[in-house]
CSV table of C-alpha atoms in Angstrom, one decimal:
chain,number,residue,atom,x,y,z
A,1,UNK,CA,2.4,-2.9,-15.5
A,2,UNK,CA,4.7,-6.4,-14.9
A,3,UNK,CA,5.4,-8.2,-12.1
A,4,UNK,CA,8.4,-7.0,-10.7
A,5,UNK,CA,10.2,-8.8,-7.8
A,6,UNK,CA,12.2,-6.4,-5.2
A,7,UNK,CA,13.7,-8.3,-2.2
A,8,UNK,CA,14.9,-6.2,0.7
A,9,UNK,CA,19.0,-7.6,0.5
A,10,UNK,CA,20.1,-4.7,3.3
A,11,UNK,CA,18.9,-5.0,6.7
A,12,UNK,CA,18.6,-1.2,7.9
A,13,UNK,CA,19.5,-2.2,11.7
A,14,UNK,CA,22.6,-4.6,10.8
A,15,UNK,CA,20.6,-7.8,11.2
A,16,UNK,CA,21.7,-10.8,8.2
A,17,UNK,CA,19.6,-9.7,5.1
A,18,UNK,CA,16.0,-10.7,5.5
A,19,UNK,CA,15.4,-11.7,2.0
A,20,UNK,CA,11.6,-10.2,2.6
A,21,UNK,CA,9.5,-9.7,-1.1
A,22,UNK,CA,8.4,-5.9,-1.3
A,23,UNK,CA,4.3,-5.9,-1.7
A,24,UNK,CA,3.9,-9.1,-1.7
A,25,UNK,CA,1.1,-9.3,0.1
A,26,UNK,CA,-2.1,-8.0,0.1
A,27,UNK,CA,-1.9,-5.9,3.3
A,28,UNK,CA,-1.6,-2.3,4.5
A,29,UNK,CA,0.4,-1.7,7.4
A,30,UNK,CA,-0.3,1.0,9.1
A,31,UNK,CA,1.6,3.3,11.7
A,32,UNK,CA,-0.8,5.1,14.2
A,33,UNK,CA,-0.3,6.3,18.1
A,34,UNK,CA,-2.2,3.6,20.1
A,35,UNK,CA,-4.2,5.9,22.1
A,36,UNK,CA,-4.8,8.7,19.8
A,37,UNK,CA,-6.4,7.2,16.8
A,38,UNK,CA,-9.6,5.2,17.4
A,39,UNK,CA,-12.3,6.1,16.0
A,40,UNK,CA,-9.9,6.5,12.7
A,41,UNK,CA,-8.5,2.9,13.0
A,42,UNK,CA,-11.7,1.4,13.4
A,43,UNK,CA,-13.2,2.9,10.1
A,44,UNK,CA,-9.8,1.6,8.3
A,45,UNK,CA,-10.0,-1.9,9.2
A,46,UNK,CA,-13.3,-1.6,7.8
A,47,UNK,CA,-12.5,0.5,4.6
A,48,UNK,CA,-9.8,-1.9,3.9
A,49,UNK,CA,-11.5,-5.6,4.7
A,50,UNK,CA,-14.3,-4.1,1.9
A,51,UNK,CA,-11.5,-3.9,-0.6
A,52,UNK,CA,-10.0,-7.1,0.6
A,53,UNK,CA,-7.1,-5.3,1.7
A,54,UNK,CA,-5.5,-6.9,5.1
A,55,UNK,CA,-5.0,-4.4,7.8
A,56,UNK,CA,-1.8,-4.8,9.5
A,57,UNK,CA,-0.8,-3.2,13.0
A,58,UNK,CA,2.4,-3.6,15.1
A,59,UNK,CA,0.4,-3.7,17.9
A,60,UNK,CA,-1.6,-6.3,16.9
A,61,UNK,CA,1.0,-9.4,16.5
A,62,UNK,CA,3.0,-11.3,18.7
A,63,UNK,CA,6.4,-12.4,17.8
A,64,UNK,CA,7.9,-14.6,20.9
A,65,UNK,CA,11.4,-15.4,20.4
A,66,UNK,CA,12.0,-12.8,17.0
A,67,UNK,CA,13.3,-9.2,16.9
A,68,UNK,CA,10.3,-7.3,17.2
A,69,UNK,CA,11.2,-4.7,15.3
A,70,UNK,CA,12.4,-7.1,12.4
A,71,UNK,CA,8.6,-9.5,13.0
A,72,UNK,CA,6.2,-7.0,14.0
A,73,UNK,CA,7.1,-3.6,11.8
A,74,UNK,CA,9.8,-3.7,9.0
A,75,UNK,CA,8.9,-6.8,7.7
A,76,UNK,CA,5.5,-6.0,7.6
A,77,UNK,CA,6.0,-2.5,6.1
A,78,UNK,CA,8.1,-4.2,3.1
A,79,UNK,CA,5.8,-6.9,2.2
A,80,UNK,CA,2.8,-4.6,2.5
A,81,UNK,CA,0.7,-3.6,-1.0
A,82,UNK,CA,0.9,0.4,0.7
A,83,UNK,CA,0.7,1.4,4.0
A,84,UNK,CA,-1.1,4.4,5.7
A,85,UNK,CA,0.4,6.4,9.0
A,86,UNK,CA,-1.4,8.7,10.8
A,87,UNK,CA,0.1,11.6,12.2
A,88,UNK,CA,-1.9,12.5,14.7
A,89,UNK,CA,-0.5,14.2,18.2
A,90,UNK,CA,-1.2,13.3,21.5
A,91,UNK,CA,-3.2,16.0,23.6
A,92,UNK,CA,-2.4,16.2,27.4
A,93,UNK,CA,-4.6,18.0,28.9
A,94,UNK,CA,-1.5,19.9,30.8
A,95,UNK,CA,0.8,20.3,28.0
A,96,UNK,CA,1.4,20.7,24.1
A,97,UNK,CA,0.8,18.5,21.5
A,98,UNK,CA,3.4,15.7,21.3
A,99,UNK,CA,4.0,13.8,17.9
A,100,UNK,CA,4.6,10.2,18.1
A,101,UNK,CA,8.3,9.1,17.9
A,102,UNK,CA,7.3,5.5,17.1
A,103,UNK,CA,4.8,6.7,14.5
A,104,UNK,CA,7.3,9.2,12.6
A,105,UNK,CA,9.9,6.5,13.6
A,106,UNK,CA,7.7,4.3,11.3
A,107,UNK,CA,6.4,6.9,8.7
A,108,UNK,CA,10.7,7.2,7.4
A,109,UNK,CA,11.1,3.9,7.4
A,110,UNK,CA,8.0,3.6,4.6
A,111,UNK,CA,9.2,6.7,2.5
A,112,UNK,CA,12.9,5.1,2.6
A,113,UNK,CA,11.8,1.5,0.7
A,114,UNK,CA,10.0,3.8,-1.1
A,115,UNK,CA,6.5,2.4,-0.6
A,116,UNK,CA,3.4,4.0,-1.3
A,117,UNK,CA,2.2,5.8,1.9
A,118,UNK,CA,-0.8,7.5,3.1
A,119,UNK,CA,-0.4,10.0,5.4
A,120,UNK,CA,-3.7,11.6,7.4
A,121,UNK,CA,-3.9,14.1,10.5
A,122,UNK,CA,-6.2,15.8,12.3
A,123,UNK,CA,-6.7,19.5,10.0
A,124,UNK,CA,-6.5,21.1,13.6
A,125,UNK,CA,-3.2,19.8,14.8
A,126,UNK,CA,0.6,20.4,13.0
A,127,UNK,CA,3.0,18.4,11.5
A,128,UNK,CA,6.7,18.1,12.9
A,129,UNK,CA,9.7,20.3,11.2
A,130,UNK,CA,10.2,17.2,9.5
A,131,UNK,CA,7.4,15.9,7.0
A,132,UNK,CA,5.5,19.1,7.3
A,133,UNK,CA,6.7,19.4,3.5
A,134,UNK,CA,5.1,16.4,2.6
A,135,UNK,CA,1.7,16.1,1.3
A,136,UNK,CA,-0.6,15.1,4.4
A,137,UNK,CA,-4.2,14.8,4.0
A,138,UNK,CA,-5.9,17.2,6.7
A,139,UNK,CA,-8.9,15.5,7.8
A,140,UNK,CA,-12.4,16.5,10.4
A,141,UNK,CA,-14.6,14.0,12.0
A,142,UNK,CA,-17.0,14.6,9.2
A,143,UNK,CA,-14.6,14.2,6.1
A,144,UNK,CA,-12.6,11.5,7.1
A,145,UNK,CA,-14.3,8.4,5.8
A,146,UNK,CA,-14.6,10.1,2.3
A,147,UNK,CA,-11.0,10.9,2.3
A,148,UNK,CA,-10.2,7.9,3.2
A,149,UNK,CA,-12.0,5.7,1.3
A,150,UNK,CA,-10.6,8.2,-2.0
A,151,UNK,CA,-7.2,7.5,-0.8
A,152,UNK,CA,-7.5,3.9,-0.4
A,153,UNK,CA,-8.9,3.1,-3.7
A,154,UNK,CA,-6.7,5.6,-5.2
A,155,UNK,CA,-3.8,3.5,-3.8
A,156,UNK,CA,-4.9,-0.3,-4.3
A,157,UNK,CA,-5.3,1.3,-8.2
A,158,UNK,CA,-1.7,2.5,-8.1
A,159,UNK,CA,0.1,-0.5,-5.9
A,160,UNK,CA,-2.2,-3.2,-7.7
A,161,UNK,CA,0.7,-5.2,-10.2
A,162,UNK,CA,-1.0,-7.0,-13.5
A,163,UNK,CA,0.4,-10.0,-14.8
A,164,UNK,CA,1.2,-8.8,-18.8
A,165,UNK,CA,1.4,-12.2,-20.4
A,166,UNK,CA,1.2,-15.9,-18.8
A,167,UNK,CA,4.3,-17.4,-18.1
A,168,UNK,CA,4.3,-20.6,-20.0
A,169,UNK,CA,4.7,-23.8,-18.3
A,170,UNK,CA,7.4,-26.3,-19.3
């Protein structure tokens, strides 16, 4: 496969265009419901760090002064090698399950600069109307770290771009 060079040219919230390289970095961003995902996030950092794959979370950057929607989430979705979103619900004890808007909010912004995404959830709750089409991998306390770790590799292999020939120097 050759290097190819995509900038994002259209800024999707009206902003000047960003000029931001798609996967140019080795990073995964990924989209998860701060209180519901845990246990799951703290197996990814690790999964990823082994591979030397960055792990990137909007919750975990400041950007003082900057759009943080431009800073802390698109930005960091277009530049990332592949990103991974999981789906999971919230679970009042009171109520039904409630999907995360910022999470889903997230999860179409990766499928629409096309970037290679991930998608888990708990096998015991459901997807929303919307990307219950899409292929999700259904996951249990005791398969997740295999699925996961499958998944990752699988995408580093895909996302992974291989300099052809040398550029000669003049």
């Amino acid at each position: 496969m050759d290097i190819t060079i995509r900038k994002h040219e259209h800024c999707v919230i009206g902003l000047p265009r960003c000029d931001f390289v798609f996967s140019s970095t080795r990073t995964c961003f990924i989209a998860y419901g701060f209180d519901e995902s845990n246990l799951e996030m703290s197996l990814l950092r690790k999964l990823l760090a082994e591979r030397g794959v960055e792990c990137v979370e909007a919750g975990g950057s400041l950007a003082p002064g900057q759009s943080a929607y431009c800073a802390k989430i698109c930005s960091k979705i277009i530049t990332s090698q592949f990103c991974i979103v999981l789906l999971n619900n919230s679970e009042p004890s009171d109520g039904p399950q409630v999907p995360s808007a910022n999470v889903n909010m997230e999860y179409g912004l990766m499928l629409g600069f096309n970037k290679y995404v991930i998608p888990f959830q708990r096998a015991a709750q459901k997807l929303p109307f919307n990307v219950a089409g899409l292929d999700t991998i259904k996951y249990g306390t005791r398969d997740f770290e295999r699925l996961a770790t499958d998944a990752i590799e699988q995408a580093i292999v895909s996302t992974t771009q291989h300099n052809s020939s040398a550029i000669p120097v003049d």
